[in-house]
Amino acid sequence: MKKTIYIVLTDTGTLLSKAIGMYTRKELNHTSIAFDAELLEMYSFGRKQRHNPFIGGFVKESATEGIFRQATCAVYSCDVTVEEYTRMLDKIRLIEQEKELYKYNFIGLFGVAVNKGIQREHAFFCSQFVAMVVNEGGLQMFNISPSLVQPHHFSQLPSLDPVYEGDLQTYLNQVRGQQERPPIRMGMWKSLAFRLLA
């Protein structure tokens, strides 16, 4: 019996995402892992407070709120065994139970820039976290340390099948059907102010 995980790359439009993009020269600079096509169970490392990008850590993300409301994305799927799926979820549940211990690995981002992996205890950046989780599940997707994995590396993996690329809310409306109400778009000035604060 097979299960499916989803790797989600997004362009959230935040200042941190733009700063990372200046280095990677890629548009999609945030990585999440989800355990359902509807992205109801989606996890990553990122901001813990909506208006403060410098307080980060483990987050269960809502794909219809905050920085995701106007995000573009690429969604990839990967079939795994029940055992692999369970190991990955167990690892996430363990981190979730101790989430106050975990921080965002800002220093690790600088390590990536000089191709030197910096592994800190209880600290990850988004793509490092996702790479670690799939490793814990027994999926050896990369031949480099998770601390060197960048978001665009996932898009180059032959083991991942592309599912969708485009507006994230359009994808959610398609997979969640009519039960999911379309998100209310922020006004232009509110959106601009939010992104400047992001």
C-alpha positions as CSV (number, residue, x, y, z in Angstrom):
1,M,0.0,0.0,0.0
2,K,1.3,3.4,-0.9
3,K,0.9,6.9,0.6
4,T,1.8,10.2,-0.9
5,I,3.7,13.2,0.4
6,Y,3.8,16.6,-1.2
7,I,6.7,19.1,-1.5
8,V,5.5,22.6,-1.9
9,L,7.7,25.4,-3.1
10,T,6.3,28.9,-2.8
11,D,7.1,32.6,-3.5
12,T,5.6,34.4,-0.6
13,G,6.9,37.8,-1.6
14,T,8.4,38.5,1.9
15,L,11.7,40.4,2.3
16,L,13.4,37.2,3.5
17,S,12.2,35.3,0.5
18,K,13.4,38.1,-1.8
19,A,16.8,38.2,-0.1
20,I,17.2,34.4,-0.6
21,G,16.1,34.8,-4.2
22,M,18.9,37.3,-4.8
23,Y,21.3,34.5,-4.0
24,T,19.5,31.5,-5.5
25,R,18.3,33.5,-8.6
26,K,15.1,31.4,-8.3
27,E,11.5,32.6,-7.8
28,L,10.3,29.9,-5.4
29,N,12.4,30.2,-2.2
30,H,10.2,28.6,0.6
31,T,9.8,24.9,1.0
32,S,7.1,23.0,2.9
33,I,6.2,19.3,3.3
34,A,2.5,18.3,3.2
35,F,0.8,14.9,3.9
36,D,-2.3,15.5,1.8
37,A,-3.1,17.0,-1.6
38,E,-5.3,19.6,0.0
39,L,-2.3,20.9,2.0
40,L,-4.2,20.8,5.3
41,E,-1.2,19.1,7.0
42,M,1.6,21.3,5.8
43,Y,4.8,22.0,7.8
44,S,8.0,24.0,7.5
45,F,10.3,26.4,9.4
46,G,9.5,30.0,9.0
47,R,8.0,33.0,10.9
48,K,6.1,32.3,14.1
49,Q,4.7,35.8,14.3
50,R,2.8,37.2,11.4
51,H,4.5,40.6,11.4
52,N,7.9,39.7,12.7
53,P,10.2,37.8,10.3
54,F,13.0,37.5,12.8
55,I,11.1,35.3,15.2
56,G,11.1,31.9,13.4
57,G,10.9,28.2,14.1
58,F,8.7,25.2,13.5
59,V,5.3,26.0,12.0
60,K,2.2,24.2,10.9
61,E,1.2,26.4,7.9
62,S,-2.2,27.5,6.7
63,A,-2.0,27.7,2.9
64,T,-5.0,30.1,2.8
65,E,-3.8,32.7,5.2
66,G,-1.1,35.3,5.7
67,I,1.8,35.2,3.4
68,F,0.3,32.4,1.3
69,R,-2.8,34.3,0.2
70,Q,-1.1,35.7,-2.8
71,A,1.7,33.2,-3.2
72,T,2.7,31.4,-6.4
73,C,3.8,27.8,-6.0
74,A,5.0,24.5,-7.4
75,V,3.6,21.3,-5.9
76,Y,5.4,18.0,-6.3
77,S,4.2,14.5,-5.2
78,C,6.2,11.5,-4.1
79,D,4.8,8.0,-3.5
80,V,6.1,6.4,-0.3
81,T,5.5,3.3,1.7
82,V,3.2,3.4,4.8
83,E,6.3,2.9,7.0
84,E,8.2,5.8,5.4
85,Y,5.1,8.0,5.6
86,T,4.7,7.1,9.3
87,R,8.3,7.8,10.2
88,M,8.1,11.2,8.6
89,L,4.9,12.1,10.4
90,D,6.3,10.7,13.7
91,K,9.4,13.0,13.4
92,I,7.2,16.0,12.8
93,R,4.9,15.1,15.7
94,L,8.0,14.9,17.9
95,I,9.2,18.3,16.8
96,E,5.7,19.7,17.2
97,Q,5.6,18.5,20.8
98,E,8.8,20.4,21.6
99,K,8.4,23.2,19.2
100,E,9.4,25.9,21.7
101,L,12.9,24.4,21.6
102,Y,13.3,25.0,17.8
103,K,14.5,28.1,16.1
104,Y,15.0,29.3,12.6
105,N,18.6,28.6,11.4
106,F,19.5,32.1,10.0
107,I,23.2,31.3,10.4
108,G,22.7,28.2,8.3
109,L,21.6,30.4,5.4
110,F,25.0,32.1,5.4
111,G,26.6,28.7,5.4
112,V,24.7,27.8,2.2
113,A,26.0,30.9,0.6
114,V,29.6,29.8,1.1
115,N,28.8,26.1,0.5
116,K,29.6,25.2,4.1
117,G,26.8,23.4,5.9
118,I,26.0,24.8,9.4
119,Q,24.0,22.4,11.5
120,R,22.7,23.8,14.8
121,E,20.9,21.9,17.4
122,H,17.2,22.5,17.3
123,A,17.5,24.9,14.4
124,F,16.5,24.6,10.7
125,F,15.7,26.7,7.7
126,C,12.8,25.6,5.5
127,S,14.5,23.4,2.9
128,Q,16.9,22.0,5.5
129,F,13.9,20.9,7.6
130,V,12.1,19.2,4.7
131,A,15.3,17.4,3.6
132,M,15.8,16.2,7.1
133,V,12.3,14.9,7.4
134,V,12.5,12.9,4.2
135,N,15.8,11.5,5.3
136,E,14.2,10.5,8.6
137,G,11.6,8.7,6.6
138,G,14.3,6.7,4.8
139,L,14.1,8.5,1.5
140,Q,17.7,9.4,0.4
141,M,16.8,12.1,-2.1
142,F,20.1,14.0,-1.8
143,N,23.8,13.2,-1.7
144,I,24.5,16.4,0.2
145,S,23.7,17.3,3.8
146,P,20.3,18.7,4.5
147,S,22.1,21.9,5.7
148,L,23.1,22.6,2.1
149,V,19.8,21.8,0.5
150,Q,18.1,24.8,-1.3
151,P,14.4,25.0,-2.3
152,H,15.1,24.6,-6.0
153,H,17.0,21.4,-5.4
154,F,13.7,19.7,-4.9
155,S,12.4,20.7,-8.3
156,Q,15.4,18.8,-9.8
157,L,14.7,15.5,-8.2
158,P,13.5,12.7,-10.6
159,S,11.8,11.0,-7.6
160,L,9.3,13.9,-7.4
161,D,6.4,14.2,-9.8
162,P,5.2,17.7,-10.7
163,V,1.6,18.2,-9.8
164,Y,0.9,21.9,-10.3
165,E,2.6,25.3,-10.9
166,G,0.9,28.7,-10.6
167,D,-1.3,30.6,-8.1
168,L,-1.5,28.7,-4.8
169,Q,-5.1,29.7,-4.1
170,T,-6.2,28.5,-7.5
171,Y,-4.6,25.1,-6.8
172,L,-6.4,24.9,-3.4
173,N,-9.7,25.8,-5.0
174,Q,-9.2,22.9,-7.5
175,V,-8.2,20.3,-5.0
176,R,-10.5,21.3,-2.1
177,G,-13.5,21.8,-4.4
178,Q,-16.5,24.0,-3.7
179,Q,-16.4,23.4,0.0
180,E,-13.4,25.8,0.3
181,R,-14.4,29.4,0.0
182,P,-12.1,31.5,-2.2
183,P,-9.8,33.7,0.0
184,I,-10.7,37.3,0.4
185,R,-8.0,39.4,-1.4
186,M,-6.4,42.1,0.6
187,G,-6.7,45.6,-0.6
188,M,-3.7,47.0,-2.6
189,W,-2.4,49.3,0.2
190,K,-3.0,46.7,2.9
191,S,-1.2,44.1,0.8
192,L,1.7,46.5,0.2
193,A,2.0,47.4,3.9
194,F,1.9,43.7,4.9
195,R,4.6,42.8,2.5
196,L,6.8,45.6,3.7
197,L,6.4,44.4,7.2
198,A,7.0,40.8,6.2
